[in-house]
Coordinates of C-alpha atoms in Angstrom, one line a residue:
Chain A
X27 CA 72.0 113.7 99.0
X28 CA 73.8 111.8 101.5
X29 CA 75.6 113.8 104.6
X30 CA 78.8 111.7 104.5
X31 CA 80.9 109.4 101.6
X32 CA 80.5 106.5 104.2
X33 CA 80.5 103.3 101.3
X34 CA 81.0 105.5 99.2
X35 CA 78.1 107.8 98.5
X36 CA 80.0 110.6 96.9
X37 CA 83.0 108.7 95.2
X38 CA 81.9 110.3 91.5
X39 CA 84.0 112.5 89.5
X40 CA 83.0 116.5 89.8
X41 CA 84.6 117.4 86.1
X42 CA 86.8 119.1 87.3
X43 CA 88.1 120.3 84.1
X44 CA 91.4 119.1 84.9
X45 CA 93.2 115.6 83.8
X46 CA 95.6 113.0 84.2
X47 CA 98.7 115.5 82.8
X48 CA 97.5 118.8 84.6
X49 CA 100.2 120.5 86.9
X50 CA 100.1 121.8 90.4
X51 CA 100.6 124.8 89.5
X52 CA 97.8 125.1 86.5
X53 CA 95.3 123.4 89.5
X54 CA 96.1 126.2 92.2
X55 CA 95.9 129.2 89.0
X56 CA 93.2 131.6 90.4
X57 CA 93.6 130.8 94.4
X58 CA 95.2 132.8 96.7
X59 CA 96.5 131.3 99.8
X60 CA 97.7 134.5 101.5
X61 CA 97.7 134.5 105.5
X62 CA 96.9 130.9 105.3
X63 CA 99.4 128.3 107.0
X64 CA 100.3 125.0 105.8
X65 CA 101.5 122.1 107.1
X66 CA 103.4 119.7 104.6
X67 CA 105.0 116.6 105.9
X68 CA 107.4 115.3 103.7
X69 CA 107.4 118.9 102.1
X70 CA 111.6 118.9 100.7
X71 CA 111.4 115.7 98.6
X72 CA 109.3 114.7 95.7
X73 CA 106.0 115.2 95.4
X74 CA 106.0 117.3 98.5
X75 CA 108.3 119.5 97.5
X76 CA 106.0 120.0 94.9
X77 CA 103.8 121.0 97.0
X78 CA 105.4 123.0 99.4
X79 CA 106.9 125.1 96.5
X80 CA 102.9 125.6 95.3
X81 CA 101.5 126.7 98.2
X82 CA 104.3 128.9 99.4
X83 CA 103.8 130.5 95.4
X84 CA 100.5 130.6 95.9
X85 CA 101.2 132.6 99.5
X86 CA 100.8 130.3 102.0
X87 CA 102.9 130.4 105.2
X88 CA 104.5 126.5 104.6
X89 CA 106.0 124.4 107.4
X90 CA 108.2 121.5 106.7
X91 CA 108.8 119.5 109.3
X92 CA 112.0 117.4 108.7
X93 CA 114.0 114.3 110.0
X94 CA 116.8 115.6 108.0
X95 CA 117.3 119.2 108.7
X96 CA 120.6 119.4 106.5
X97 CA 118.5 118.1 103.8
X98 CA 115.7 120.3 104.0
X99 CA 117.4 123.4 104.3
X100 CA 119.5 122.3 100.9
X101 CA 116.1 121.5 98.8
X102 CA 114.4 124.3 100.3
X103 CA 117.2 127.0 99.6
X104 CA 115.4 130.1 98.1
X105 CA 111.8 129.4 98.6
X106 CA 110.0 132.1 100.3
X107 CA 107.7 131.5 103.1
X108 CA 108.8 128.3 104.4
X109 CA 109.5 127.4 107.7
X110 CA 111.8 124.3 108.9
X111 CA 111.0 121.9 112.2
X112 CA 112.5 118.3 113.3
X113 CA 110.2 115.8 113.3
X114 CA 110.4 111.9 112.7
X115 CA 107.5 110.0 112.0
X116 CA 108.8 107.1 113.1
X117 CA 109.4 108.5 116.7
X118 CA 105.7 109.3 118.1
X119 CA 107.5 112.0 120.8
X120 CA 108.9 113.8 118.0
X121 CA 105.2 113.9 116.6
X122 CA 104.2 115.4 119.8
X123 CA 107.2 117.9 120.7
X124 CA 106.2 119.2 116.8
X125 CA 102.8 119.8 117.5
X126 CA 103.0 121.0 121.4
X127 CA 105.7 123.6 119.5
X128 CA 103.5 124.8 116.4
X129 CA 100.2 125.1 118.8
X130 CA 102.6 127.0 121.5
X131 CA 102.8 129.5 118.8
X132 CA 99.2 130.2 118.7
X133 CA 98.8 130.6 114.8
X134 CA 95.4 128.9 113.3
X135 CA 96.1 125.8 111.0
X136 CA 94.3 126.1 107.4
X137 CA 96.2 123.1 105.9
X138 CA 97.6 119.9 107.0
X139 CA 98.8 118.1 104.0
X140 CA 100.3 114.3 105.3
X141 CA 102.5 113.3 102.0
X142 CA 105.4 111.7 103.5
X143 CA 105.2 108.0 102.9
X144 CA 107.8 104.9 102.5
X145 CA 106.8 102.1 99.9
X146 CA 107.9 98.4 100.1
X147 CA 110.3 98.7 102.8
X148 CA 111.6 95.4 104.4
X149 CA 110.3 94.6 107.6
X150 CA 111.1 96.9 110.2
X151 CA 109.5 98.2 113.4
X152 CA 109.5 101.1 115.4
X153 CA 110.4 100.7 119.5
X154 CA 106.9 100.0 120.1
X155 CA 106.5 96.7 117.5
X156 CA 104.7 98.8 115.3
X157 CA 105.4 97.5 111.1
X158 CA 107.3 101.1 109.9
X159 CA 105.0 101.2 106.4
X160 CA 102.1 101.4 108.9
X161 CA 103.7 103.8 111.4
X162 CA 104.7 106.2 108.5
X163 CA 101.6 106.0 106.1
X164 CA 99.2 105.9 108.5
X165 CA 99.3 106.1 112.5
X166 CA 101.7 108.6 112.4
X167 CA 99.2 110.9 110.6
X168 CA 96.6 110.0 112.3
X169 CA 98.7 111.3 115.7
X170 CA 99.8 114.4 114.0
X171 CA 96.7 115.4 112.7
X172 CA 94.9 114.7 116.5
X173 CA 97.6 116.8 118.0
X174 CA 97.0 119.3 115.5
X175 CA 93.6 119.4 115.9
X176 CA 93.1 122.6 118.5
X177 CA 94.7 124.7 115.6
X178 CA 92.7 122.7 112.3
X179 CA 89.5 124.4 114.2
X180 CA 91.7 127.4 115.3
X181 CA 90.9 128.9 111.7
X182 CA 87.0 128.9 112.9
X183 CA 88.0 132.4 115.0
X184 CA 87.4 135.4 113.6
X185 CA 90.4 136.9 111.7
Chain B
X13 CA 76.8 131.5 108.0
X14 CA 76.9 132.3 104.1
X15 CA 80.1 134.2 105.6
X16 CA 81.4 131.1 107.8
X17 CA 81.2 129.1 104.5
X18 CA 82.7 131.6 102.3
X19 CA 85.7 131.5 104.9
X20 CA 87.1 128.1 103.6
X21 CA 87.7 126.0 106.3
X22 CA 90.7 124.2 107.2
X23 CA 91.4 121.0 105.4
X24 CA 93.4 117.3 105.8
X25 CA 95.0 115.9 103.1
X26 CA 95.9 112.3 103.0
X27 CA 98.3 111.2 100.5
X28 CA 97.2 107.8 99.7
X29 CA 97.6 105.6 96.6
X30 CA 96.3 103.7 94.1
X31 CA 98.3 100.6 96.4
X32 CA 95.5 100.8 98.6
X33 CA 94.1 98.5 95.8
X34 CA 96.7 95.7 97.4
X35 CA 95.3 95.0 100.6
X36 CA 92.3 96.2 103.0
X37 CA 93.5 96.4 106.6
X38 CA 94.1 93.9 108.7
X39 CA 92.1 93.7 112.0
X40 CA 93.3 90.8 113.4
X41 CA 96.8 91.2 112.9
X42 CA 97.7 94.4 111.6
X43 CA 101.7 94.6 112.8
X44 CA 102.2 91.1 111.0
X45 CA 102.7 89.0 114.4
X46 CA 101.4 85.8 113.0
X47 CA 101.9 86.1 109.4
X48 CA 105.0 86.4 107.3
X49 CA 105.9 89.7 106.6
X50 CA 104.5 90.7 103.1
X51 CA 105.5 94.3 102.1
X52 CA 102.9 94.8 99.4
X53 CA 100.2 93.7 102.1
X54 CA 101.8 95.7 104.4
X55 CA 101.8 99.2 101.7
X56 CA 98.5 98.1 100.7
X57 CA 97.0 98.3 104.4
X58 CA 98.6 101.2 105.1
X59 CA 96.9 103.2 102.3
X60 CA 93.5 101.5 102.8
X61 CA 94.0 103.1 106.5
X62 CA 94.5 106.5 105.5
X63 CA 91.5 106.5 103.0
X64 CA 89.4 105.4 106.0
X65 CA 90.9 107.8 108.1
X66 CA 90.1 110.7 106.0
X67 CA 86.3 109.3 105.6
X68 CA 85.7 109.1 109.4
X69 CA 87.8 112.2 110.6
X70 CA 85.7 114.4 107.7
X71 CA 82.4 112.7 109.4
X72 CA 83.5 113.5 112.8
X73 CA 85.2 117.2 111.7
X74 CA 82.8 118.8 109.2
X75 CA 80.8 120.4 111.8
X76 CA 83.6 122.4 112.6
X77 CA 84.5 123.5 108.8
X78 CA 87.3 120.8 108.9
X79 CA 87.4 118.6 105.9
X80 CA 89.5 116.2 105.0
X81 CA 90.6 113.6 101.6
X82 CA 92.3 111.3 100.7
X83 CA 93.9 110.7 97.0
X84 CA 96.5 108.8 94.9
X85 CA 98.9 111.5 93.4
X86 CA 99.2 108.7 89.6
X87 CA 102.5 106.7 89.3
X88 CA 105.3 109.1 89.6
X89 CA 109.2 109.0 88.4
X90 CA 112.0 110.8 90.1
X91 CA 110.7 110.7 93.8
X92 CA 112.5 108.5 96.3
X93 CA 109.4 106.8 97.4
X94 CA 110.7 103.5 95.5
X95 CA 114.2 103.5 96.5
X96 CA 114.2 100.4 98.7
X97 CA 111.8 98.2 96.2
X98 CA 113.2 95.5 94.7
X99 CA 113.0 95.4 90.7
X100 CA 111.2 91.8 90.9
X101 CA 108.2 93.6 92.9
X102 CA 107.4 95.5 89.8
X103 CA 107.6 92.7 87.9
X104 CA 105.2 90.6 90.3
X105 CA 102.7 93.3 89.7
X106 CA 102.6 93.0 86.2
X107 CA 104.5 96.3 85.6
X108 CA 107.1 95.3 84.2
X109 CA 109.3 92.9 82.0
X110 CA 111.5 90.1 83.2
X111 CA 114.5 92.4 82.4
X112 CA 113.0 95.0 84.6
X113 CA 112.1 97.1 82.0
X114 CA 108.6 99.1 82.3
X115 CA 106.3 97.8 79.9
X116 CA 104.7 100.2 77.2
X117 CA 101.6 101.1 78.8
X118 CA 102.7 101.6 82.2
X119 CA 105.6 104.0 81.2
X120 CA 103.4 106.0 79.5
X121 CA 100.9 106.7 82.5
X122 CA 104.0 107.7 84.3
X123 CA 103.5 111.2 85.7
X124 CA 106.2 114.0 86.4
X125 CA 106.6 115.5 89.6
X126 CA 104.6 118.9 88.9
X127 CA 102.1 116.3 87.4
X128 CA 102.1 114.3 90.7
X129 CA 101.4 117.1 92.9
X130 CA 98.7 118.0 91.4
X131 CA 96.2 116.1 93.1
X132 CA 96.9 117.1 96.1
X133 CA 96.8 120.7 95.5
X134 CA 93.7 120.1 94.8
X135 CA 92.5 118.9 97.6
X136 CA 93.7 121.2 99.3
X137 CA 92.1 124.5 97.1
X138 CA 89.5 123.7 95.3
X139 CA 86.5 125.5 95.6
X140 CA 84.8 122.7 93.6
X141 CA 85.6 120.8 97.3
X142 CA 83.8 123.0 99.6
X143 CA 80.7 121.3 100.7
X144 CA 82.3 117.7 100.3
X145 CA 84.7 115.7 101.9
X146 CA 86.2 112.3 103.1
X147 CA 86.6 111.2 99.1
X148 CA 88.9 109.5 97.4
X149 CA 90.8 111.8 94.7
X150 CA 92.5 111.0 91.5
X151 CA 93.4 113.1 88.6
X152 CA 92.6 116.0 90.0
X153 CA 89.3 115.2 90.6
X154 CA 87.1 113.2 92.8
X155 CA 87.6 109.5 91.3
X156 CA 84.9 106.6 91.0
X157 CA 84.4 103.4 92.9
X158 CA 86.5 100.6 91.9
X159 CA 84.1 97.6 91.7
X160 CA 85.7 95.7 89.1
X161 CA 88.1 92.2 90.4
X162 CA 91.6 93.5 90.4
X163 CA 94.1 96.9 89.8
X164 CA 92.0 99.3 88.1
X165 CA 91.1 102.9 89.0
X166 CA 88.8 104.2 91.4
X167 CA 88.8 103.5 94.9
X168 CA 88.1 99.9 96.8
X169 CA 84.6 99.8 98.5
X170 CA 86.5 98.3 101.3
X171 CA 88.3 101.5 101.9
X172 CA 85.5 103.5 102.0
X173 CA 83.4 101.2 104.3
X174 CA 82.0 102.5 107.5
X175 CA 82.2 99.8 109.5
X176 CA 85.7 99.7 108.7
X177 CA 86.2 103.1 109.4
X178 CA 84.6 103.6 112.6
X179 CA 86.6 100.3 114.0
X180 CA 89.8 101.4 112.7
X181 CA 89.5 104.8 114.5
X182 CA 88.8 102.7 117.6
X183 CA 91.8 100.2 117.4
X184 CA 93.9 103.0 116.5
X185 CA 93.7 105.5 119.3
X186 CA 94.0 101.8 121.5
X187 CA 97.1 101.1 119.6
X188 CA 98.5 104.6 119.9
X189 CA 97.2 105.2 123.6
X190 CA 95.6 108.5 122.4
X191 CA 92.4 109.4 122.4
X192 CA 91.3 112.2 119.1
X193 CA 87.9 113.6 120.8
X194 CA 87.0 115.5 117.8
X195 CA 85.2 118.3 119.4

């Protein structure tokens, strides 16, 4: 077997047993995420709210970072385990001050899930000429997730 | 090590899309300096980044129990992703009718939202997942290649591409001034 999916190698369906209609909470039946932390971006809208409400269900510690505060807190009234912190995606110093603050607190990272997204947006650009669909789908991410990445191989210690 | 392995390691998950499908990425002009603005191509290249940004970082990061994915959560209602698109862009993409409606077969794929996230708890939990990484999910499970001309399932060979992958890491940590030494 190949070591890596580079072209492709391993793009074939497991069976998985689960389908097109299966819910997030029949996939995550049986897990349990206690002690584990989570990272959802975009976590108080949608699909991500979805999934901040799953893992947090499931026992996961769940941070939602958040360009609307206000918002968040209202969506995310009354859900256990989840923790609130400003960040804007489209503002790469916000992306850093979020991650300098959740590695200042020293807790491992088991799960960074990047949901937010925008979707056929006129043009705009953030203040460094950067095209905002690829800012927010994509380099922002990719920054997050390198800033992150101290605390992603944080879990490796011993617990 | 059976322990280490046992431990579950940490994981990335990209939320990507089956718009991927509309574009790959742009190298030579990927901030649309010298083209008109198009905001399909510009949502398409987007989502073909991500996918090969979660096939490179789980290259580079699966030595460390890091693995990361990439997926298309299906066609969703009720999120506010679509709240700036214009009714003719569905319409241009052969979705729906000249009155806007959603044709037939399309509404009927539609997911809900605990149907949406699915995918992407998935990713993030499944055992199934533990010894593999840096695919493309759909449907809760790990989808196929989409070789076929055109929309269809699966996942664009151009997305998963290594060339691509390991030059968009480069151009990327030169665009952002960062440097992601994944070590």
């Amino acid at each position: 077997m190949e070591n890596n999916n580079y072209n492709g190698a391993w793009q074939k369906p497991l069976g998985s047993g689960f389908h097109a209609k299966s819910t997030a909470s029949e996939v995550i039946q049986g897990i349990d995420l206690t002690g584990k932390v989570a990272i959802v971006t975009g976590g108080y809208t949608g699909i991500g709210l979805e999934t901040t409400q799953t893992l947090a269900a499931a026992g996961a510690t769940v941070i939602v970072p958040a360009r609307s505060m206000q918002k968040a807190q209202q969506n995310l009234a009354g859900i256990a385990n989840v923790e609130l912190a400003e960040m804007d995606l489209m503002d790469h110093t916000s992306i850093d001050r979020f991650a300098a603050e959740f590695l200042a607190s020293g807790r491992p990272l088991h799960l960074l899930i990047n949901n937010a997204g925008i979707m056929f947006v006129p043009l705009r650009r953030d203040n460094r000429g950067f095209e905002s669909q690829l800012v927010t789908n994509y380099l922002a991410p990719f920054q997050l997730t390198a800033r992150l990445w101290p605390a992603l191989k944080k879990r490796m210690a011993p617990e | 090590m059976a322990g280490l392995k046992k431990a579950n390691g940490a994981r990335v998950v990209n939320v990507s899309s089956l718009g991927h499908q509309f574009a790959p990425f742009d190298f030579e002009d990927p901030n649309f300096e010298n083209r008109e603005y198009e905001t399909l191509a510009g949502y398409g290249q987007s989502k073909t980044a991500i996918n090969l940004f979660s096939l490179e970082l789980d290259n580079r990061a699966k030595d460390f129990q890091v693995r990361a994915y990439s997926l298309h959560p299906g066609n969703i209602m009720g999120t506010e992703l679509a709240r700036e698109a214009s009714p003719e862009i569905f319409h241009q993409l052969g979705l729906s009718d000249e009155k806007g409606d959603f044709l037939p077969e399309f509404a009927a794929s539609l997911k809900t939202i605990p149907q949406g996230a699915a995918t992407t708890i998935w990713c993030a939990t499944s055992p199934l997942l533990n010894n593999l990484g840096g695919v493309y999910c759909e449907d809760a499970d790990v989808a196929g290649l989409a070789t076929a001309e055109g929309i269809s399932d699966g996942v664009k060979p151009y997305a998963v591409d290594e060339t691509n992958a390991k030059r968009l890491w480069d151009l990327t940590e030169e665009m952002l001034g960062i440097t992601f030494n994944v070590d």
